Structures are given as structure tokens and as C-alpha cells.
């Protein structure tokens, strides 16, 4: 993407809000005819199972947390992907062939992730895999895709290690060293804060990595971290950590966790008399944030997109998604949509559907016009993109600022 394009896009966003000084089910649904209602979210041509292996259809896989404490991540992403598949099929498919999507639920578990990714490749014989949202689960799925030579595109995992697994693995989002910097700049320069605490999930690659990235950036800018506290998967009582944080009197708490945890942390913090803002990352992105009531007012998180962005691509996507699903698309829906469309674009360009050809077409993508911005896959198979800062107002994300890479 040219610098001018970036500036134009950013300018459009800035008009909506304040400017930020430029900173730098388990159902192996290959068996469509397998009967029974499935959670598999299968779309594409309603074919019979025998068509699966046909040259007629192109089968792609998606592994996702359709259930569990991060269920909105998987559901939103799948909604976005389904929309992209349906649009593409209506327009004639890819190379004249219809695309069939097989989605398998990993229940938000790394172990289950390995099972379903293996199944997508071995039983459903997918030519490419989309997934996951959570970095720890992408890290569980990626080595399998790499070993089997099947390209995997993560829509939204931001931990740098994900694409480092190998040349079959790419992503359409920015990575956490940037996201940590974005949060630090916002706290330091926009909110003018110098004393922070952090509270993160030590069991999640995303959370612990982003905690480190934030801390490093914030202290480099002259800020001070007065307390650093951790929790683990499944924890729902954060009072010990919050009490320890309260004793140090920080001006804000950085919480790089997922929404279910964030809602609990916010409510418990307010109960303990902690009134300072919480600041977080993309892991907050969920309609479930509303469960925090007003406990998250005056709180902010970095994300990949704002539904308030006035760009035509965004507004058309938001309108269509709302018609189809009856709600405003979150960033995950937008990234799922972008990942699928980028994959189709690469398929069109690839000389064959072999893993090698497909991966090299994906990896050479430049300036793909995504809802979440122009996507160019760099030499590390990551995307260099702007981030937005959203403010939580009664549980709803409101656009606040854009931060360029
Ligand atoms: N970036 C998070 C991770 O790597 C996942 C995420 C992306 C969650 C976007 C919400 C929105 O784990």
C-alpha cells in the first residue's frame, strides 16, 4: 500500500473521531449427507458427500472456538468467512468452481484444535485452512498444517510466533510488538499517564506476549510499571491480583486478556474501589463486553477495525453483515471475511491448488483491498496495518483514534 493510500484511509477514519498524533462443533461436515443438525457452519454448494473429492468443488477448512469462553471469537469469524464464501459462489466461485467451507469447533481447546485440524486435512481433504483467532490455538494448529503442506491463514492471531512456524503459515493482521506499542503510546501520549499496572493471562501466548510488548514500549517512553500480576485459564476470581495492584496506586491497568476475563476483571476492580481506566488489546473485541455494564466506561482497547469507519468497503460490509446476521460486525467478523477473500484471490492467481503453489500465491499478496485495510503479506508472512483505539461506552466500542504502523 502506498503511503498516500494509507494517509487517505486514515484521514477518513480521523474524521469520525479524535486524531491520535501520528504514531509511528465437532461435526466432520465433509459428510453433508451425514444427517442431523450440525454446528459445523458448513456453507457452499449444498452438495452430497460424494462430491467432496470432486474436482468440482474446492473445499476449505476453518477451525474455531464455536463454543467455550471465547465462543464469540469463533462464531463471528465464521460468520465473516461464510459471507465471503457465499458472495464468491454467487459470483461464479473460484476458477469457475464452487467453494465449500467446512468449519469444525475446537471448543477453545488446544488439544481439540490438533484433532480438528488433522481431521480437516485428512478426512475433509481441504486445500487450505483458515484459523484460529487465539494465538495459542493457532500455535497448536500451525505445525500440523506446515507438516502436511497445507496453507493456513490466521485471520487474527497476533503473537509473532504463529507465522514463524513456517512458509505455509500467514496472517492478515498486525502483530503484538506493534499492538503493545499502540497501547503504550495511547496511555502515555493521549491519556498522559505515567504509572501503570498490568494483569495478564500467563497461560495464553497472546496475553503474556502482549504484556511484555506493552511493558517494554511503555517503560521506553518513560512510563513506569508499578505492579505486574498474572492469572491462568479458567480463573474467575481476580481479587488477590487486583488488591495487590490497588496498593501500588497505578493510574491505569493494562489488561491484555480475552473478553470473558476482562468483564470479570472490570467488575471486580470496581467493587474493590479501583476507578482508574483499564486499557487492553484486541482480545476485548466481543459483543459480550456489554456484560460489564458501566464497569468498562472510560476504558480503551486497540483493535483491527471500527464499524464506524466511513470507508465504502467498511460501510458496505457492515450493512450486508447486519442484514444477514442482525448485528454489528466486530473486528473478528471483518478479519474472517478478509482472510477468506484474500485466500480466493490467491487461489485465482495460483497455477494449481497444491499447497506449495497456493502458499506462494498467498505469501506474495500485495495491496489486497480488505475491510480491515489494505493487506500486503510481508517477508515474515505478517500484514503491516494500522490499528484503531476504541473506547468502551456502556459496553459498545466507539471509535477514538487510528494508529499507523
Ligand atoms: N489477537 C488475539 C490473539 O492472538 C485474538 C483476537 C484478535 C481476539 C482479534 C479478538 C480480536 O490471541
mmCIF file of C-alpha atoms and ligand atoms in Angstrom:
data_model
loop_
_atom_site.group_PDB
_atom_site.id
_atom_site.type_symbol
_atom_site.label_atom_id
_atom_site.label_comp_id
_atom_site.label_asym_id
_atom_site.label_seq_id
_atom_site.Cartn_x
_atom_site.Cartn_y
_atom_site.Cartn_z
ATOM 1 C CA UNK A 1 0.000 0.000 0.000
ATOM 2 C CA UNK A 2 1.327 3.398 -0.849
ATOM 3 C CA UNK A 3 1.852 5.964 1.831
ATOM 4 C CA UNK A 4 -0.765 8.132 0.174
ATOM 5 C CA UNK A 5 -3.359 5.412 0.355
ATOM 6 C CA UNK A 6 -2.636 4.928 3.984
ATOM 7 C CA UNK A 7 -2.952 8.591 4.667
ATOM 8 C CA UNK A 8 -6.215 8.794 2.763
ATOM 9 C CA UNK A 9 -7.664 5.876 4.631
ATOM 10 C CA UNK A 10 -6.504 7.227 7.912
ATOM 11 C CA UNK A 11 -7.849 10.644 7.157
ATOM 12 C CA UNK A 12 -11.269 9.142 6.542
ATOM 13 C CA UNK A 13 -11.150 7.496 9.914
ATOM 14 C CA UNK A 14 -9.922 10.552 11.696
ATOM 15 C CA UNK A 15 -12.958 12.472 10.608
ATOM 16 C CA UNK A 16 -15.102 10.168 12.672
ATOM 17 C CA UNK A 17 -13.290 10.750 15.892
ATOM 18 C CA UNK A 18 -10.325 12.340 17.566
ATOM 19 C CA UNK A 19 -6.994 12.227 15.887
ATOM 20 C CA UNK A 20 -4.188 10.496 17.607
ATOM 21 C CA UNK A 21 -0.923 12.200 16.863
ATOM 22 C CA UNK A 22 0.614 10.043 14.210
ATOM 23 C CA UNK A 23 2.451 7.226 15.916
ATOM 24 C CA UNK A 24 4.684 5.991 14.001
ATOM 25 C CA UNK A 25 -18.925 -28.484 16.637
ATOM 26 C CA UNK A 26 -17.461 -31.073 16.044
ATOM 27 C CA UNK A 27 -19.127 -32.457 13.050
ATOM 28 C CA UNK A 28 -16.948 -33.670 10.297
ATOM 29 C CA UNK A 29 -19.095 -31.839 7.896
ATOM 30 C CA UNK A 30 -17.474 -33.316 4.873
ATOM 31 C CA UNK A 31 -20.433 -35.519 5.408
ATOM 32 C CA UNK A 32 -23.075 -33.072 4.374
ATOM 33 C CA UNK A 33 -25.298 -36.018 3.954
ATOM 34 C CA UNK A 34 -24.199 -37.322 7.314
ATOM 35 C CA UNK A 35 -27.509 -36.151 8.605
ATOM 36 C CA UNK A 36 -28.528 -34.284 11.678
ATOM 37 C CA UNK A 37 -28.215 -30.661 12.582
ATOM 38 C CA UNK A 38 -24.612 -29.659 12.891
ATOM 39 C CA UNK A 39 -22.775 -26.772 14.378
ATOM 40 C CA UNK A 40 -20.355 -27.052 11.574
ATOM 41 C CA UNK A 41 -21.378 -23.911 9.803
ATOM 42 C CA UNK A 42 -20.964 -25.577 6.529
ATOM 43 C CA UNK A 43 -21.704 -23.440 3.561
ATOM 44 C CA UNK A 44 -21.052 -23.550 -0.091
ATOM 45 C CA UNK A 45 -22.830 -25.661 -2.577
ATOM 46 C CA UNK A 46 -25.229 -27.919 -0.789
ATOM 47 C CA UNK A 47 -23.723 -30.999 -2.286
ATOM 48 C CA UNK A 48 -23.801 -34.630 -1.410
ATOM 49 C CA UNK A 49 -20.821 -36.196 0.343
ATOM 50 C CA UNK A 50 -19.636 -37.890 -2.774
ATOM 51 C CA UNK A 51 -18.957 -34.548 -4.361
ATOM 52 C CA UNK A 52 -16.363 -33.722 -1.770
ATOM 53 C CA UNK A 53 -13.494 -35.270 -3.589
ATOM 54 C CA UNK A 54 -14.643 -33.978 -6.964
ATOM 55 C CA UNK A 55 -12.692 -31.521 -8.981
ATOM 56 C CA UNK A 56 -15.998 -29.681 -8.969
ATOM 57 C CA UNK A 57 -15.721 -28.177 -5.529
ATOM 58 C CA UNK A 58 -12.885 -26.520 -3.749
ATOM 59 C CA UNK A 59 -13.016 -27.474 -0.084
ATOM 60 C CA UNK A 60 -11.552 -25.137 2.516
ATOM 61 C CA UNK A 61 -11.461 -25.604 6.279
ATOM 62 C CA UNK A 62 -11.998 -23.360 9.267
ATOM 63 C CA UNK A 63 -11.179 -24.329 12.844
ATOM 64 C CA UNK A 64 -12.667 -22.153 15.531
ATOM 65 C CA UNK A 65 -13.970 -21.769 19.062
ATOM 66 C CA UNK A 66 -17.696 -22.007 18.309
ATOM 67 C CA UNK A 67 -18.284 -22.899 21.964
ATOM 68 C CA UNK A 68 -16.491 -22.186 25.233
ATOM 69 C CA UNK A 69 -15.411 -18.963 26.924
ATOM 70 C CA UNK A 70 -14.217 -17.435 23.644
ATOM 71 C CA UNK A 71 -17.208 -18.545 21.586
ATOM 72 C CA UNK A 72 -17.896 -15.137 20.056
ATOM 73 C CA UNK A 73 -14.403 -15.212 18.516
ATOM 74 C CA UNK A 74 -15.163 -18.354 16.545
ATOM 75 C CA UNK A 75 -18.761 -17.513 15.705
ATOM 76 C CA UNK A 76 -18.013 -14.005 14.440
ATOM 77 C CA UNK A 77 -15.077 -15.202 12.374
ATOM 78 C CA UNK A 78 -17.150 -17.995 10.881
ATOM 79 C CA UNK A 79 -19.935 -15.567 10.034
ATOM 80 C CA UNK A 80 -17.460 -13.377 8.164
ATOM 81 C CA UNK A 81 -15.984 -16.339 6.308
ATOM 82 C CA UNK A 82 -19.413 -17.689 5.374
ATOM 83 C CA UNK A 83 -20.396 -14.344 3.951
ATOM 84 C CA UNK A 84 -17.263 -14.287 1.807
ATOM 85 C CA UNK A 85 -17.878 -17.852 0.582
ATOM 86 C CA UNK A 86 -21.497 -17.175 -0.304
ATOM 87 C CA UNK A 87 -20.610 -13.989 -2.164
ATOM 88 C CA UNK A 88 -17.887 -15.726 -4.086
ATOM 89 C CA UNK A 89 -20.066 -18.679 -5.019
ATOM 90 C CA UNK A 90 -22.821 -16.371 -6.204
ATOM 91 C CA UNK A 91 -20.292 -14.604 -8.386
ATOM 92 C CA UNK A 92 -19.231 -17.883 -10.002
ATOM 93 C CA UNK A 93 -16.771 -19.285 -7.454
ATOM 94 C CA UNK A 94 -13.025 -19.624 -7.827
ATOM 95 C CA UNK A 95 -11.731 -20.599 -11.265
ATOM 96 C CA UNK A 96 -15.304 -21.493 -12.093
ATOM 97 C CA UNK A 97 -15.558 -23.930 -9.197
ATOM 98 C CA UNK A 98 -17.799 -23.556 -6.174
ATOM 99 C CA UNK A 99 -16.179 -23.219 -2.776
ATOM 100 C CA UNK A 100 -17.268 -25.429 0.072
ATOM 101 C CA UNK A 101 -16.493 -24.446 3.646
ATOM 102 C CA UNK A 102 -16.083 -26.999 6.415
ATOM 103 C CA UNK A 103 -15.965 -25.491 9.911
ATOM 104 C CA UNK A 104 -15.005 -27.558 12.936
ATOM 105 C CA UNK A 105 -15.387 -26.489 16.560
ATOM 106 C CA UNK A 106 -12.327 -26.859 18.779
ATOM 107 C CA UNK A 107 -14.255 -25.723 21.867
ATOM 108 C CA UNK A 108 -11.478 -23.226 22.538
ATOM 109 C CA UNK A 109 -9.091 -26.015 23.488
ATOM 110 C CA UNK A 110 -5.564 -26.563 22.142
ATOM 111 C CA UNK A 111 -5.858 -30.371 22.330
ATOM 112 C CA UNK A 112 -9.122 -30.393 20.433
ATOM 113 C CA UNK A 113 -7.538 -27.997 17.963
ATOM 114 C CA UNK A 114 -4.997 -30.611 16.939
ATOM 115 C CA UNK A 115 -7.754 -33.155 16.455
ATOM 116 C CA UNK A 116 -9.941 -30.959 14.260
ATOM 117 C CA UNK A 117 -7.096 -29.553 12.159
ATOM 118 C CA UNK A 118 -5.897 -33.071 11.450
ATOM 119 C CA UNK A 119 -9.436 -34.083 10.552
ATOM 120 C CA UNK A 120 -9.879 -31.144 8.166
ATOM 121 C CA UNK A 121 -6.739 -32.148 6.322
ATOM 122 C CA UNK A 122 -7.041 -35.925 6.373
ATOM 123 C CA UNK A 123 -10.771 -36.514 6.158
ATOM 124 C CA UNK A 124 -12.143 -33.415 4.523
ATOM 125 C CA UNK A 125 -9.068 -33.017 2.321
ATOM 126 C CA UNK A 126 -9.176 -29.239 2.465
ATOM 127 C CA UNK A 127 -6.821 -27.315 0.193
ATOM 128 C CA UNK A 128 -6.356 -24.534 2.751
ATOM 129 C CA UNK A 129 -7.179 -23.801 6.357
ATOM 130 C CA UNK A 130 -8.456 -20.611 7.987
ATOM 131 C CA UNK A 131 -7.912 -20.153 11.736
ATOM 132 C CA UNK A 132 -7.514 -19.539 14.545
ATOM 133 C CA UNK A 133 -8.255 -16.380 16.463
ATOM 134 C CA UNK A 134 -6.430 -17.137 19.703
ATOM 135 C CA UNK A 135 -2.683 -17.320 19.209
ATOM 136 C CA UNK A 136 -2.247 -20.363 21.464
ATOM 137 C CA UNK A 137 -4.668 -22.319 19.296
ATOM 138 C CA UNK A 138 -3.078 -21.108 16.074
ATOM 139 C CA UNK A 139 0.210 -22.296 17.553
ATOM 140 C CA UNK A 140 -1.385 -25.712 18.080
ATOM 141 C CA UNK A 141 -2.790 -25.915 14.550
ATOM 142 C CA UNK A 142 0.043 -24.349 12.560
ATOM 143 C CA UNK A 143 2.664 -27.119 12.941
ATOM 144 C CA UNK A 144 0.149 -29.646 11.582
ATOM 145 C CA UNK A 145 -0.610 -27.514 8.531
ATOM 146 C CA UNK A 146 3.085 -26.878 7.995
ATOM 147 C CA UNK A 147 3.957 -30.572 8.246
ATOM 148 C CA UNK A 148 1.158 -31.597 5.885
ATOM 149 C CA UNK A 149 1.931 -28.802 3.444
ATOM 150 C CA UNK A 150 -1.495 -27.189 3.670
ATOM 151 C CA UNK A 151 -1.570 -23.364 3.725
ATOM 152 C CA UNK A 152 -3.087 -21.823 6.845
ATOM 153 C CA UNK A 153 -4.139 -18.206 7.146
ATOM 154 C CA UNK A 154 -4.840 -16.883 10.611
ATOM 155 C CA UNK A 155 -7.354 -14.055 10.417
ATOM 156 C CA UNK A 156 -6.474 -12.535 13.750
ATOM 157 C CA UNK A 157 -3.736 -14.215 15.795
ATOM 158 C CA UNK A 158 -1.262 -11.511 16.682
ATOM 159 C CA UNK A 159 1.521 -13.377 18.509
ATOM 160 C CA UNK A 160 4.666 -13.203 16.335
ATOM 161 C CA UNK A 161 5.462 -16.927 16.799
ATOM 162 C CA UNK A 162 2.425 -18.054 14.800
ATOM 163 C CA UNK A 163 3.776 -17.302 11.321
ATOM 164 C CA UNK A 164 7.316 -18.218 12.398
ATOM 165 C CA UNK A 165 6.159 -21.849 12.281
ATOM 166 C CA UNK A 166 6.900 -21.897 8.562
ATOM 167 C CA UNK A 167 6.164 -20.882 4.988
ATOM 168 C CA UNK A 168 2.694 -22.477 4.947
ATOM 169 C CA UNK A 169 1.520 -20.106 7.682
ATOM 170 C CA UNK A 170 0.451 -16.492 7.172
ATOM 171 C CA UNK A 171 -1.887 -13.956 8.705
ATOM 172 C CA UNK A 172 -3.911 -10.928 7.597
ATOM 173 C CA UNK A 173 -3.484 -8.880 10.794
ATOM 174 C CA UNK A 174 -0.756 -6.888 12.539
ATOM 175 C CA UNK A 175 1.375 -8.429 15.278
ATOM 176 C CA UNK A 176 1.756 -7.719 19.003
ATOM 177 C CA UNK A 177 5.035 -5.811 19.132
ATOM 178 C CA UNK A 178 3.096 -3.158 17.208
ATOM 179 C CA UNK A 179 -0.091 -3.593 19.229
ATOM 180 C CA UNK A 180 1.857 -3.227 22.501
ATOM 181 C CA UNK A 181 3.389 -0.038 21.203
ATOM 182 C CA UNK A 182 -0.014 1.282 20.191
ATOM 183 C CA UNK A 183 -1.381 0.728 23.711
ATOM 184 C CA UNK A 184 1.677 2.307 25.312
ATOM 185 C CA UNK A 185 1.552 5.368 23.073
ATOM 186 C CA UNK A 186 -2.119 5.829 23.757
ATOM 187 C CA UNK A 187 -1.652 5.619 27.537
ATOM 188 C CA UNK A 188 1.426 7.791 27.536
ATOM 189 C CA UNK A 189 0.694 10.407 24.909
ATOM 190 C CA UNK A 190 -3.070 10.612 24.646
ATOM 191 C CA UNK A 191 -4.081 9.980 28.212
ATOM 192 C CA UNK A 192 -0.846 11.392 29.580
ATOM 193 C CA UNK A 193 -0.374 8.586 32.092
ATOM 194 C CA UNK A 194 2.967 7.542 33.514
ATOM 195 C CA UNK A 195 2.218 4.960 36.220
ATOM 196 C CA UNK A 196 0.626 1.695 35.104
ATOM 197 C CA UNK A 197 -0.003 -1.835 36.311
ATOM 198 C CA UNK A 198 -0.594 -4.931 34.187
ATOM 199 C CA UNK A 199 -2.770 -8.002 34.706
ATOM 200 C CA UNK A 200 -2.395 -10.795 32.143
ATOM 201 C CA UNK A 201 -3.076 -14.476 31.473
ATOM 202 C CA UNK A 202 0.181 -16.381 31.781
ATOM 203 C CA UNK A 203 -1.342 -19.446 30.055
ATOM 204 C CA UNK A 204 -2.056 -17.638 26.773
ATOM 205 C CA UNK A 205 0.711 -16.873 24.297
ATOM 206 C CA UNK A 206 -1.195 -13.780 23.211
ATOM 207 C CA UNK A 207 -1.697 -12.363 26.671
ATOM 208 C CA UNK A 208 1.772 -12.967 28.049
ATOM 209 C CA UNK A 209 3.441 -11.802 24.832
ATOM 210 C CA UNK A 210 1.388 -8.634 24.577
ATOM 211 C CA UNK A 211 2.006 -7.921 28.259
ATOM 212 C CA UNK A 212 5.733 -7.959 27.570
ATOM 213 C CA UNK A 213 5.410 -5.895 24.397
ATOM 214 C CA UNK A 214 3.322 -3.290 26.189
ATOM 215 C CA UNK A 215 5.595 -3.124 29.203
ATOM 216 C CA UNK A 216 8.706 -2.670 27.098
ATOM 217 C CA UNK A 217 7.171 0.063 24.998
ATOM 218 C CA UNK A 218 5.663 1.884 27.963
ATOM 219 C CA UNK A 219 8.847 1.935 30.026
ATOM 220 C CA UNK A 220 10.868 3.020 26.995
ATOM 221 C CA UNK A 221 8.599 6.047 26.783
ATOM 222 C CA UNK A 222 9.378 6.971 30.348
ATOM 223 C CA UNK A 223 6.417 5.221 31.926
ATOM 224 C CA UNK A 224 6.665 3.033 34.992
ATOM 225 C CA UNK A 225 5.007 -0.341 35.706
ATOM 226 C CA UNK A 226 4.286 -0.397 39.427
ATOM 227 C CA UNK A 227 2.698 -3.832 39.602
ATOM 228 C CA UNK A 228 2.585 -6.812 37.244
ATOM 229 C CA UNK A 229 0.085 -9.549 38.074
ATOM 230 C CA UNK A 230 -0.903 -12.759 36.320
ATOM 231 C CA UNK A 231 -3.711 -15.310 36.268
ATOM 232 C CA UNK A 232 -4.392 -18.508 34.356
ATOM 233 C CA UNK A 233 -7.016 -20.070 32.053
ATOM 234 C CA UNK A 234 -10.350 -20.605 33.750
ATOM 235 C CA UNK A 235 -9.666 -18.215 36.641
ATOM 236 C CA UNK A 236 -12.615 -16.058 37.554
ATOM 237 C CA UNK A 237 -11.604 -14.546 40.873
ATOM 238 C CA UNK A 238 -9.095 -11.771 40.367
ATOM 239 C CA UNK A 239 -9.423 -10.088 43.756
ATOM 240 C CA UNK A 240 -5.968 -11.067 45.072
ATOM 241 C CA UNK A 241 -4.227 -9.641 41.998
ATOM 242 C CA UNK A 242 -6.427 -6.539 41.949
ATOM 243 C CA UNK A 243 -5.834 -5.887 45.646
ATOM 244 C CA UNK A 244 -2.080 -6.085 45.094
ATOM 245 C CA UNK A 245 -2.415 -3.668 42.187
ATOM 246 C CA UNK A 246 -4.569 -1.270 44.213
ATOM 247 C CA UNK A 247 -1.853 -0.997 46.859
ATOM 248 C CA UNK A 248 0.553 0.433 44.284
ATOM 249 C CA UNK A 249 -1.842 3.173 43.159
ATOM 250 C CA UNK A 250 -1.410 2.975 39.376
ATOM 251 C CA UNK A 251 -3.110 5.480 37.068
ATOM 252 C CA UNK A 252 -4.387 2.669 34.799
ATOM 253 C CA UNK A 253 -4.251 -1.097 34.432
ATOM 254 C CA UNK A 254 -3.240 -2.767 31.177
ATOM 255 C CA UNK A 255 -5.286 -5.957 30.733
ATOM 256 C CA UNK A 256 -4.216 -7.917 27.641
ATOM 257 C CA UNK A 257 -6.766 -10.703 28.102
ATOM 258 C CA UNK A 258 -9.867 -12.120 26.417
ATOM 259 C CA UNK A 259 -13.331 -10.663 26.886
ATOM 260 C CA UNK A 260 -14.726 -13.128 29.428
ATOM 261 C CA UNK A 261 -11.815 -12.425 31.744
ATOM 262 C CA UNK A 262 -11.896 -8.707 31.046
ATOM 263 C CA UNK A 263 -15.569 -8.438 32.021
ATOM 264 C CA UNK A 264 -14.890 -10.180 35.336
ATOM 265 C CA UNK A 265 -11.767 -8.155 35.996
ATOM 266 C CA UNK A 266 -13.564 -4.875 35.341
ATOM 267 C CA UNK A 267 -16.476 -5.685 37.609
ATOM 268 C CA UNK A 268 -14.265 -6.933 40.417
ATOM 269 C CA UNK A 269 -11.941 -3.943 40.120
ATOM 270 C CA UNK A 270 -14.851 -1.506 40.533
ATOM 271 C CA UNK A 271 -16.097 -3.479 43.517
ATOM 272 C CA UNK A 272 -12.685 -3.089 45.097
ATOM 273 C CA UNK A 273 -12.886 0.655 44.611
ATOM 274 C CA UNK A 274 -10.467 0.789 41.697
ATOM 275 C CA UNK A 275 -11.694 3.578 39.447
ATOM 276 C CA UNK A 276 -8.758 4.024 37.058
ATOM 277 C CA UNK A 277 -9.149 3.153 33.368
ATOM 278 C CA UNK A 278 -8.420 -0.318 32.084
ATOM 279 C CA UNK A 279 -6.643 -0.456 28.737
ATOM 280 C CA UNK A 280 -6.395 -3.579 26.624
ATOM 281 C CA UNK A 281 -5.872 -5.140 23.222
ATOM 282 C CA UNK A 282 -7.921 -6.854 20.528
ATOM 283 C CA UNK A 283 -8.802 -9.711 22.912
ATOM 284 C CA UNK A 284 -11.534 -7.445 24.287
ATOM 285 C CA UNK A 285 -13.370 -7.460 20.985
ATOM 286 C CA UNK A 286 -16.741 -9.096 21.668
ATOM 287 C CA UNK A 287 -20.392 -8.193 21.910
ATOM 288 C CA UNK A 288 -20.200 -9.811 25.368
ATOM 289 C CA UNK A 289 -18.336 -6.770 26.638
ATOM 290 C CA UNK A 290 -21.768 -5.379 27.372
ATOM 291 C CA UNK A 291 -21.916 -7.747 30.353
ATOM 292 C CA UNK A 292 -19.558 -5.372 32.145
ATOM 293 C CA UNK A 293 -22.297 -2.757 32.293
ATOM 294 C CA UNK A 294 -20.670 0.558 33.138
ATOM 295 C CA UNK A 295 -17.593 -1.057 34.726
ATOM 296 C CA UNK A 296 -15.738 -0.574 31.436
ATOM 297 C CA UNK A 297 -16.712 3.031 30.829
ATOM 298 C CA UNK A 298 -13.645 5.211 30.280
ATOM 299 C CA UNK A 299 -11.716 2.145 29.189
ATOM 300 C CA UNK A 300 -9.964 1.624 25.860
ATOM 301 C CA UNK A 301 -8.643 -1.153 23.668
ATOM 302 C CA UNK A 302 -6.661 -1.438 20.474
ATOM 303 C CA UNK A 303 -8.274 -3.276 17.594
ATOM 304 C CA UNK A 304 -8.151 -4.056 13.875
ATOM 305 C CA UNK A 305 -11.145 -2.096 12.634
ATOM 306 C CA UNK A 306 -14.008 0.149 13.629
ATOM 307 C CA UNK A 307 -17.506 -0.357 12.249
ATOM 308 C CA UNK A 308 -17.763 3.433 12.271
ATOM 309 C CA UNK A 309 -15.022 3.772 9.660
ATOM 310 C CA UNK A 310 -16.553 5.737 6.791
ATOM 311 C CA UNK A 311 -14.651 3.932 4.016
ATOM 312 C CA UNK A 312 -17.041 2.402 1.478
ATOM 313 C CA UNK A 313 -15.570 -1.108 1.928
ATOM 314 C CA UNK A 314 -16.363 -0.940 5.627
ATOM 315 C CA UNK A 315 -19.845 0.516 5.307
ATOM 316 C CA UNK A 316 -20.886 -1.982 2.620
ATOM 317 C CA UNK A 317 -19.600 -4.841 4.741
ATOM 318 C CA UNK A 318 -21.339 -3.582 7.879
ATOM 319 C CA UNK A 319 -24.636 -3.167 6.046
ATOM 320 C CA UNK A 320 -24.537 -6.590 4.473
ATOM 321 C CA UNK A 321 -23.475 -8.308 7.676
ATOM 322 C CA UNK A 322 -26.234 -6.604 9.607
ATOM 323 C CA UNK A 323 -28.803 -7.730 7.075
ATOM 324 C CA UNK A 324 -27.550 -11.281 7.281
ATOM 325 C CA UNK A 325 -26.840 -11.703 10.976
ATOM 326 C CA UNK A 326 -28.819 -8.923 12.651
ATOM 327 C CA UNK A 327 -25.880 -7.365 14.431
ATOM 328 C CA UNK A 328 -22.949 -5.059 14.010
ATOM 329 C CA UNK A 329 -19.865 -6.994 12.880
ATOM 330 C CA UNK A 330 -16.926 -6.978 15.261
ATOM 331 C CA UNK A 331 -13.300 -6.981 14.148
ATOM 332 C CA UNK A 332 -13.228 -10.762 14.035
ATOM 333 C CA UNK A 333 -16.034 -10.929 11.505
ATOM 334 C CA UNK A 334 -14.205 -8.380 9.354
ATOM 335 C CA UNK A 335 -10.901 -10.267 9.599
ATOM 336 C CA UNK A 336 -12.571 -13.607 8.816
ATOM 337 C CA UNK A 337 -14.157 -12.027 5.752
ATOM 338 C CA UNK A 338 -10.824 -10.541 4.674
ATOM 339 C CA UNK A 339 -8.887 -13.780 5.230
ATOM 340 C CA UNK A 340 -11.320 -15.782 3.106
ATOM 341 C CA UNK A 341 -11.408 -13.218 0.315
ATOM 342 C CA UNK A 342 -7.642 -12.954 0.270
ATOM 343 C CA UNK A 343 -7.465 -16.740 0.006
ATOM 344 C CA UNK A 344 -9.817 -16.740 -3.004
ATOM 345 C CA UNK A 345 -7.753 -14.029 -4.629
ATOM 346 C CA UNK A 346 -4.604 -16.128 -4.141
ATOM 347 C CA UNK A 347 -6.370 -19.234 -5.492
ATOM 348 C CA UNK A 348 -7.241 -17.368 -8.681
ATOM 349 C CA UNK A 349 -3.587 -16.426 -9.139
ATOM 350 C CA UNK A 350 -2.071 -19.777 -8.166
ATOM 351 C CA UNK A 351 -1.081 -22.071 -11.049
ATOM 352 C CA UNK A 352 -2.540 -25.017 -9.136
ATOM 353 C CA UNK A 353 -4.269 -25.843 -5.862
ATOM 354 C CA UNK A 354 -1.198 -27.604 -4.491
ATOM 355 C CA UNK A 355 -0.143 -26.442 -1.045
ATOM 356 C CA UNK A 356 3.090 -25.073 -2.434
ATOM 357 C CA UNK A 357 1.534 -23.050 -5.230
ATOM 358 C CA UNK A 358 -1.236 -21.798 -3.026
ATOM 359 C CA UNK A 359 1.094 -20.760 -0.211
ATOM 360 C CA UNK A 360 3.344 -18.859 -2.569
ATOM 361 C CA UNK A 361 0.357 -17.047 -4.086
ATOM 362 C CA UNK A 362 -0.873 -16.136 -0.593
ATOM 363 C CA UNK A 363 2.571 -15.051 0.528
ATOM 364 C CA UNK A 364 3.031 -12.754 -2.451
ATOM 365 C CA UNK A 365 -0.221 -10.872 -1.879
ATOM 366 C CA UNK A 366 0.217 -7.119 -2.173
ATOM 367 C CA UNK A 367 -2.289 -4.368 -1.554
ATOM 368 C CA UNK A 368 -5.323 -6.560 -1.221
ATOM 369 C CA UNK A 369 -8.292 -4.289 -0.522
ATOM 370 C CA UNK A 370 -9.633 -5.619 2.770
ATOM 371 C CA UNK A 371 -12.363 -4.292 5.013
ATOM 372 C CA UNK A 372 -9.707 -4.009 7.707
ATOM 373 C CA UNK A 373 -7.402 -2.061 5.400
ATOM 374 C CA UNK A 374 -5.015 -2.804 2.562
ATOM 375 C CA UNK A 375 -3.270 -6.112 3.174
ATOM 376 C CA UNK A 376 0.249 -6.876 1.982
ATOM 377 C CA UNK A 377 1.889 -10.055 3.210
ATOM 378 C CA UNK A 378 5.464 -9.236 4.217
ATOM 379 C CA UNK A 379 8.568 -11.446 4.214
ATOM 380 C CA UNK A 380 7.581 -12.875 7.592
ATOM 381 C CA UNK A 381 4.066 -13.584 6.292
ATOM 382 C CA UNK A 382 2.512 -10.921 8.506
ATOM 383 C CA UNK A 383 0.439 -7.905 7.487
ATOM 384 C CA UNK A 384 1.519 -4.363 8.170
ATOM 385 C CA UNK A 385 -1.633 -2.440 9.041
ATOM 386 C CA UNK A 386 -2.990 0.396 11.112
ATOM 387 C CA UNK A 387 -4.633 -0.187 14.465
ATOM 388 C CA UNK A 388 -7.580 1.663 15.918
ATOM 389 C CA UNK A 389 -8.229 2.622 19.504
ATOM 390 C CA UNK A 390 -11.810 2.042 20.631
ATOM 391 C CA UNK A 391 -13.421 3.438 23.739
ATOM 392 C CA UNK A 392 -15.949 1.286 25.563
ATOM 393 C CA UNK A 393 -19.161 3.224 26.155
ATOM 394 C CA UNK A 394 -21.752 1.194 28.045
ATOM 395 C CA UNK A 395 -20.323 -1.962 26.568
ATOM 396 C CA UNK A 396 -20.234 -0.651 22.981
ATOM 397 C CA UNK A 397 -16.983 0.091 21.135
ATOM 398 C CA UNK A 398 -16.697 3.697 19.954
ATOM 399 C CA UNK A 399 -14.023 4.847 17.549
ATOM 400 C CA UNK A 400 -11.402 7.004 19.211
ATOM 401 C CA UNK A 401 -8.213 7.108 17.134
ATOM 402 C CA UNK A 402 -6.137 5.478 14.428
ATOM 403 C CA UNK A 403 -2.517 4.476 14.867
ATOM 404 C CA UNK A 404 -0.354 3.863 11.802
ATOM 405 C CA UNK A 405 2.496 1.339 11.773
HETATM 406 N N1 LIG B 1 -5.086 -11.326 18.702
HETATM 407 C C1 LIG B 1 -5.668 -12.294 19.606
HETATM 408 C C2 LIG B 1 -4.713 -13.452 19.781
HETATM 409 O O1 LIG B 1 -3.733 -13.519 19.118
HETATM 410 C C3 LIG B 1 -7.002 -12.793 19.109
HETATM 411 C C4 LIG B 1 -8.047 -11.754 18.808
HETATM 412 C C5 LIG B 1 -7.998 -10.980 17.637
HETATM 413 C C6 LIG B 1 -9.114 -11.553 19.648
HETATM 414 C C7 LIG B 1 -8.957 -10.011 17.356
HETATM 415 C C8 LIG B 1 -10.077 -10.599 19.364
HETATM 416 C C9 LIG B 1 -9.991 -9.823 18.206
HETATM 417 O O2 LIG B 1 -4.912 -14.333 20.598
#
